[in-house]
Each structure stands twice: as structure tokens, then as C-alpha cells.
Amino acid sequence: MPNVTFQSPLLHRNVTVYAVAGDTASILAVADAHKIPIPHDCRDGECGSCLIEVVTLSGKTMGSALTEKEKTQLKSLGKITSDEIRLAEVDDIAPKYRLACQYIVRDQDILVKFTGEPGGA
Ligand code: FES
């Protein structure tokens, strides 16, 4: 069962929660369930306000499962390059930035960082 640790200036300390691998819950849904205040608006990969930085703590790094909306939004925010998208999709190398509403929990322990500012990570 993967651990998801949230880190933000909005939190007094890091908060680690257990998530269910293979669940269809997004990181944003996991955060909501544990009252972790990741900024968000559309919940549909279109506004970029739920930008997070993801660090793989254990388990294989996995970079696939970027949605088309997520790729488009991350590119427009300048948070992912075409090379990083190719590495994620071809070599399964995780990009640094993701959208919390699009990122589905996988079987790996991760650190999720967010600033608390919409679109800030
Ligand atoms: Fe709008 Fe995630 S909440 S892109």
C-alpha cells in the first residue's frame, strides 16, 4: 500500500497518508479525504491551480498516465518539456511536476509538495 506524504508551508509538518494503489482516486481526492489543502478549481486538468511537485521516495519511478489535458496544461505553465513527456510515455520516467487532479496513485511511495498558491509548486 503506497504512502503519500504531503509537504507544504500550509502544513505544520509533513502529513503521510496511506492510499490504495490501483484506486482511481487522484492525489487531489486523497488530499481532500485527509483535509490537505491543495489549491484547486476545475478538478478537470484545465486550470493548473492544483500544480504539485512529486518526488518518488520508494518503488519504481513511473511516469506514464499523463492525460492529454495534463500535458497541455503543464506545457502552458512551462512545467514540462516535450522531452520530459517522451521520457514519461516511452521510458516511464516520472516528470517533476503534475496536476493533483489528474495524478492517479500508483504502487509507490511519493512526496507531494505544494506551495499553497494556486499553480505554485
Ligand atoms: Fe484545475 Fe487540477 S484543479 S487543473
JSON list of C-alpha atoms and ligand atoms in Angstrom, two decimals:
[
{"chain": "A", "resi": 1, "resn": "MET", "atom": "CA", "xyz": [0.00, 0.00, 0.00]},
{"chain": "A", "resi": 2, "resn": "PRO", "atom": "CA", "xyz": [1.60, 3.28, -1.06]},
{"chain": "A", "resi": 3, "resn": "ASN", "atom": "CA", "xyz": [2.33, 6.12, 1.32]},
{"chain": "A", "resi": 4, "resn": "VAL", "atom": "CA", "xyz": [1.65, 9.63, 0.12]},
{"chain": "A", "resi": 5, "resn": "THR", "atom": "CA", "xyz": [3.43, 12.33, 2.11]},
{"chain": "A", "resi": 6, "resn": "PHE", "atom": "CA", "xyz": [2.28, 15.90, 1.70]},
{"chain": "A", "resi": 7, "resn": "GLN", "atom": "CA", "xyz": [4.66, 18.81, 2.32]},
{"chain": "A", "resi": 8, "resn": "SER", "atom": "CA", "xyz": [3.65, 22.46, 2.23]},
{"chain": "A", "resi": 9, "resn": "PRO", "atom": "CA", "xyz": [4.21, 25.73, 4.08]},
{"chain": "A", "resi": 10, "resn": "LEU", "atom": "CA", "xyz": [0.47, 25.46, 4.86]},
{"chain": "A", "resi": 11, "resn": "LEU", "atom": "CA", "xyz": [1.04, 22.32, 6.94]},
{"chain": "A", "resi": 12, "resn": "HIS", "atom": "CA", "xyz": [2.68, 22.43, 10.36]},
{"chain": "A", "resi": 13, "resn": "ARG", "atom": "CA", "xyz": [4.56, 19.25, 9.49]},
{"chain": "A", "resi": 14, "resn": "ASN", "atom": "CA", "xyz": [4.62, 16.69, 6.74]},
{"chain": "A", "resi": 15, "resn": "VAL", "atom": "CA", "xyz": [1.48, 14.54, 6.63]},
{"chain": "A", "resi": 16, "resn": "THR", "atom": "CA", "xyz": [1.72, 10.93, 5.46]},
{"chain": "A", "resi": 17, "resn": "VAL", "atom": "CA", "xyz": [-1.40, 9.02, 4.46]},
{"chain": "A", "resi": 18, "resn": "TYR", "atom": "CA", "xyz": [-1.97, 5.55, 3.07]},
{"chain": "A", "resi": 19, "resn": "ALA", "atom": "CA", "xyz": [-3.53, 5.32, -0.34]},
{"chain": "A", "resi": 20, "resn": "VAL", "atom": "CA", "xyz": [-4.89, 2.35, -2.23]},
{"chain": "A", "resi": 21, "resn": "ALA", "atom": "CA", "xyz": [-2.77, 1.51, -5.26]},
{"chain": "A", "resi": 22, "resn": "GLY", "atom": "CA", "xyz": [-4.81, 0.98, -8.36]},
{"chain": "A", "resi": 23, "resn": "ASP", "atom": "CA", "xyz": [-7.64, 3.01, -6.93]},
{"chain": "A", "resi": 24, "resn": "THR", "atom": "CA", "xyz": [-8.98, 5.57, -9.32]},
{"chain": "A", "resi": 25, "resn": "ALA", "atom": "CA", "xyz": [-8.62, 8.34, -6.76]},
{"chain": "A", "resi": 26, "resn": "SER", "atom": "CA", "xyz": [-6.48, 11.27, -7.78]},
{"chain": "A", "resi": 27, "resn": "ILE", "atom": "CA", "xyz": [-3.94, 12.80, -5.45]},
{"chain": "A", "resi": 28, "resn": "LEU", "atom": "CA", "xyz": [-6.36, 15.70, -5.12]},
{"chain": "A", "resi": 29, "resn": "ALA", "atom": "CA", "xyz": [-9.11, 13.32, -3.95]},
{"chain": "A", "resi": 30, "resn": "VAL", "atom": "CA", "xyz": [-6.71, 11.69, -1.48]},
{"chain": "A", "resi": 31, "resn": "ALA", "atom": "CA", "xyz": [-5.74, 15.15, -0.23]},
{"chain": "A", "resi": 32, "resn": "ASP", "atom": "CA", "xyz": [-9.40, 16.14, 0.12]},
{"chain": "A", "resi": 33, "resn": "ALA", "atom": "CA", "xyz": [-10.15, 13.00, 2.11]},
{"chain": "A", "resi": 34, "resn": "HIS", "atom": "CA", "xyz": [-7.43, 13.94, 4.59]},
{"chain": "A", "resi": 35, "resn": "LYS", "atom": "CA", "xyz": [-8.15, 17.68, 4.64]},
{"chain": "A", "resi": 36, "resn": "ILE", "atom": "CA", "xyz": [-4.87, 18.55, 2.89]},
{"chain": "A", "resi": 37, "resn": "PRO", "atom": "CA", "xyz": [-5.46, 21.99, 1.32]},
{"chain": "A", "resi": 38, "resn": "ILE", "atom": "CA", "xyz": [-4.04, 21.64, -2.19]},
{"chain": "A", "resi": 39, "resn": "PRO", "atom": "CA", "xyz": [-5.37, 24.65, -4.13]},
{"chain": "A", "resi": 40, "resn": "HIS", "atom": "CA", "xyz": [-7.72, 23.66, -6.93]},
{"chain": "A", "resi": 41, "resn": "ASP", "atom": "CA", "xyz": [-10.55, 24.93, -9.05]},
{"chain": "A", "resi": 42, "resn": "CYS", "atom": "CA", "xyz": [-11.74, 22.96, -12.10]},
{"chain": "A", "resi": 43, "resn": "ARG", "atom": "CA", "xyz": [-10.79, 19.41, -10.94]},
{"chain": "A", "resi": 44, "resn": "ASP", "atom": "CA", "xyz": [-10.56, 18.59, -14.63]},
{"chain": "A", "resi": 45, "resn": "GLY", "atom": "CA", "xyz": [-6.99, 19.38, -15.72]},
{"chain": "A", "resi": 46, "resn": "GLU", "atom": "CA", "xyz": [-7.82, 22.72, -17.26]},
{"chain": "A", "resi": 47, "resn": "CYS", "atom": "CA", "xyz": [-6.92, 25.48, -14.77]},
{"chain": "A", "resi": 48, "resn": "GLY", "atom": "CA", "xyz": [-3.48, 24.42, -13.49]},
{"chain": "A", "resi": 49, "resn": "SER", "atom": "CA", "xyz": [-4.22, 25.57, -9.95]},
{"chain": "A", "resi": 50, "resn": "CYS", "atom": "CA", "xyz": [-3.53, 22.12, -8.46]},
{"chain": "A", "resi": 51, "resn": "LEU", "atom": "CA", "xyz": [0.09, 22.03, -9.63]},
{"chain": "A", "resi": 52, "resn": "ILE", "atom": "CA", "xyz": [2.25, 19.81, -7.41]},
{"chain": "A", "resi": 53, "resn": "GLU", "atom": "CA", "xyz": [5.85, 18.62, -7.36]},
{"chain": "A", "resi": 54, "resn": "VAL", "atom": "CA", "xyz": [6.19, 14.87, -6.94]},
{"chain": "A", "resi": 55, "resn": "VAL", "atom": "CA", "xyz": [9.25, 13.06, -5.61]},
{"chain": "A", "resi": 56, "resn": "THR", "atom": "CA", "xyz": [9.36, 9.25, -5.71]},
{"chain": "A", "resi": 57, "resn": "LEU", "atom": "CA", "xyz": [10.52, 8.01, -2.30]},
{"chain": "A", "resi": 58, "resn": "SER", "atom": "CA", "xyz": [10.47, 4.28, -2.93]},
{"chain": "A", "resi": 59, "resn": "GLY", "atom": "CA", "xyz": [9.31, 1.89, -5.54]},
{"chain": "A", "resi": 60, "resn": "LYS", "atom": "CA", "xyz": [9.89, 2.16, -9.23]},
{"chain": "A", "resi": 61, "resn": "THR", "atom": "CA", "xyz": [9.57, 5.64, -10.69]},
{"chain": "A", "resi": 62, "resn": "MET", "atom": "CA", "xyz": [6.62, 5.65, -13.03]},
{"chain": "A", "resi": 63, "resn": "GLY", "atom": "CA", "xyz": [5.93, 8.46, -15.38]},
{"chain": "A", "resi": 64, "resn": "SER", "atom": "CA", "xyz": [3.11, 7.37, -17.61]},
{"chain": "A", "resi": 65, "resn": "ALA", "atom": "CA", "xyz": [-0.57, 8.12, -17.28]},
{"chain": "A", "resi": 66, "resn": "LEU", "atom": "CA", "xyz": [-0.24, 11.77, -18.15]},
{"chain": "A", "resi": 67, "resn": "THR", "atom": "CA", "xyz": [-3.60, 12.81, -19.52]},
{"chain": "A", "resi": 68, "resn": "GLU", "atom": "CA", "xyz": [-3.80, 14.96, -22.63]},
{"chain": "A", "resi": 69, "resn": "LYS", "atom": "CA", "xyz": [-5.25, 17.79, -20.56]},
{"chain": "A", "resi": 70, "resn": "GLU", "atom": "CA", "xyz": [-2.42, 17.47, -18.06]},
{"chain": "A", "resi": 71, "resn": "LYS", "atom": "CA", "xyz": [0.24, 17.56, -20.77]},
{"chain": "A", "resi": 72, "resn": "THR", "atom": "CA", "xyz": [-1.34, 20.63, -22.34]},
{"chain": "A", "resi": 73, "resn": "GLN", "atom": "CA", "xyz": [-1.70, 22.47, -19.03]},
{"chain": "A", "resi": 74, "resn": "LEU", "atom": "CA", "xyz": [1.79, 21.60, -17.76]},
{"chain": "A", "resi": 75, "resn": "LYS", "atom": "CA", "xyz": [3.28, 22.76, -21.07]},
{"chain": "A", "resi": 76, "resn": "SER", "atom": "CA", "xyz": [1.40, 26.05, -20.90]},
{"chain": "A", "resi": 77, "resn": "LEU", "atom": "CA", "xyz": [2.69, 26.56, -17.34]},
{"chain": "A", "resi": 78, "resn": "GLY", "atom": "CA", "xyz": [6.24, 25.85, -18.52]},
{"chain": "A", "resi": 79, "resn": "LYS", "atom": "CA", "xyz": [6.44, 22.90, -16.11]},
{"chain": "A", "resi": 80, "resn": "ILE", "atom": "CA", "xyz": [7.11, 20.11, -18.62]},
{"chain": "A", "resi": 81, "resn": "THR", "atom": "CA", "xyz": [9.01, 19.83, -21.88]},
{"chain": "A", "resi": 82, "resn": "SER", "atom": "CA", "xyz": [8.32, 17.67, -24.90]},
{"chain": "A", "resi": 83, "resn": "ASP", "atom": "CA", "xyz": [11.39, 15.62, -23.94]},
{"chain": "A", "resi": 84, "resn": "GLU", "atom": "CA", "xyz": [10.00, 15.04, -20.43]},
{"chain": "A", "resi": 85, "resn": "ILE", "atom": "CA", "xyz": [6.68, 13.93, -21.91]},
{"chain": "A", "resi": 86, "resn": "ARG", "atom": "CA", "xyz": [8.50, 11.48, -24.18]},
{"chain": "A", "resi": 87, "resn": "LEU", "atom": "CA", "xyz": [10.56, 10.16, -21.23]},
{"chain": "A", "resi": 88, "resn": "ALA", "atom": "CA", "xyz": [7.35, 9.68, -19.23]},
{"chain": "A", "resi": 89, "resn": "GLU", "atom": "CA", "xyz": [5.49, 7.92, -22.02]},
{"chain": "A", "resi": 90, "resn": "VAL", "atom": "CA", "xyz": [8.30, 5.89, -23.57]},
{"chain": "A", "resi": 91, "resn": "ASP", "atom": "CA", "xyz": [10.68, 5.23, -20.69]},
{"chain": "A", "resi": 92, "resn": "ASP", "atom": "CA", "xyz": [8.24, 5.56, -17.78]},
{"chain": "A", "resi": 93, "resn": "ILE", "atom": "CA", "xyz": [10.39, 8.23, -16.13]},
{"chain": "A", "resi": 94, "resn": "ALA", "atom": "CA", "xyz": [8.29, 10.44, -13.89]},
{"chain": "A", "resi": 95, "resn": "PRO", "atom": "CA", "xyz": [8.17, 14.15, -14.65]},
{"chain": "A", "resi": 96, "resn": "LYS", "atom": "CA", "xyz": [8.83, 16.53, -11.74]},
{"chain": "A", "resi": 97, "resn": "TYR", "atom": "CA", "xyz": [5.52, 18.37, -11.90]},
{"chain": "A", "resi": 98, "resn": "ARG", "atom": "CA", "xyz": [1.99, 17.01, -12.10]},
{"chain": "A", "resi": 99, "resn": "LEU", "atom": "CA", "xyz": [-1.57, 18.15, -11.68]},
{"chain": "A", "resi": 100, "resn": "ALA", "atom": "CA", "xyz": [-3.06, 16.75, -8.47]},
{"chain": "A", "resi": 101, "resn": "CYS", "atom": "CA", "xyz": [-6.49, 16.31, -10.07]},
{"chain": "A", "resi": 102, "resn": "GLN", "atom": "CA", "xyz": [-5.02, 14.17, -12.87]},
{"chain": "A", "resi": 103, "resn": "TYR", "atom": "CA", "xyz": [-2.44, 12.13, -11.00]},
{"chain": "A", "resi": 104, "resn": "ILE", "atom": "CA", "xyz": [-3.72, 8.69, -10.00]},
{"chain": "A", "resi": 105, "resn": "VAL", "atom": "CA", "xyz": [-1.99, 7.00, -7.09]},
{"chain": "A", "resi": 106, "resn": "ARG", "atom": "CA", "xyz": [0.22, 4.11, -8.12]},
{"chain": "A", "resi": 107, "resn": "ASP", "atom": "CA", "xyz": [2.12, 1.49, -6.14]},
{"chain": "A", "resi": 108, "resn": "GLN", "atom": "CA", "xyz": [4.94, 3.71, -4.96]},
{"chain": "A", "resi": 109, "resn": "ASP", "atom": "CA", "xyz": [5.69, 5.96, -2.02]},
{"chain": "A", "resi": 110, "resn": "ILE", "atom": "CA", "xyz": [5.76, 9.60, -3.03]},
{"chain": "A", "resi": 111, "resn": "LEU", "atom": "CA", "xyz": [6.34, 13.04, -1.57]},
{"chain": "A", "resi": 112, "resn": "VAL", "atom": "CA", "xyz": [3.88, 15.65, -2.82]},
{"chain": "A", "resi": 113, "resn": "LYS", "atom": "CA", "xyz": [4.98, 19.28, -2.44]},
{"chain": "A", "resi": 114, "resn": "PHE", "atom": "CA", "xyz": [2.78, 22.30, -2.95]},
{"chain": "A", "resi": 115, "resn": "THR", "atom": "CA", "xyz": [3.21, 25.94, -2.01]},
{"chain": "A", "resi": 116, "resn": "GLY", "atom": "CA", "xyz": [-0.40, 26.72, -1.24]},
{"chain": "A", "resi": 117, "resn": "GLU", "atom": "CA", "xyz": [-0.55, 29.28, -4.04]},
{"chain": "A", "resi": 118, "resn": "PRO", "atom": "CA", "xyz": [-2.79, 28.23, -6.95]},
{"chain": "A", "resi": 119, "resn": "GLY", "atom": "CA", "xyz": [-0.50, 26.97, -9.69]},
{"chain": "A", "resi": 120, "resn": "GLY", "atom": "CA", "xyz": [2.52, 27.15, -7.40]},
{"chain": "A", "resi": 121, "resn": "ALA", "atom": "CA", "xyz": [4.63, 24.10, -6.74]},
{"chain": "B", "resi": 1, "resn": "FES", "atom": "FE1", "xyz": [-7.83, 22.59, -12.31]},
{"chain": "B", "resi": 1, "resn": "FES", "atom": "FE2", "xyz": [-6.46, 20.47, -11.38]},
{"chain": "B", "resi": 1, "resn": "FES", "atom": "S1", "xyz": [-7.99, 21.63, -10.37]},
{"chain": "B", "resi": 1, "resn": "FES", "atom": "S2", "xyz": [-6.18, 21.54, -13.25]}
]
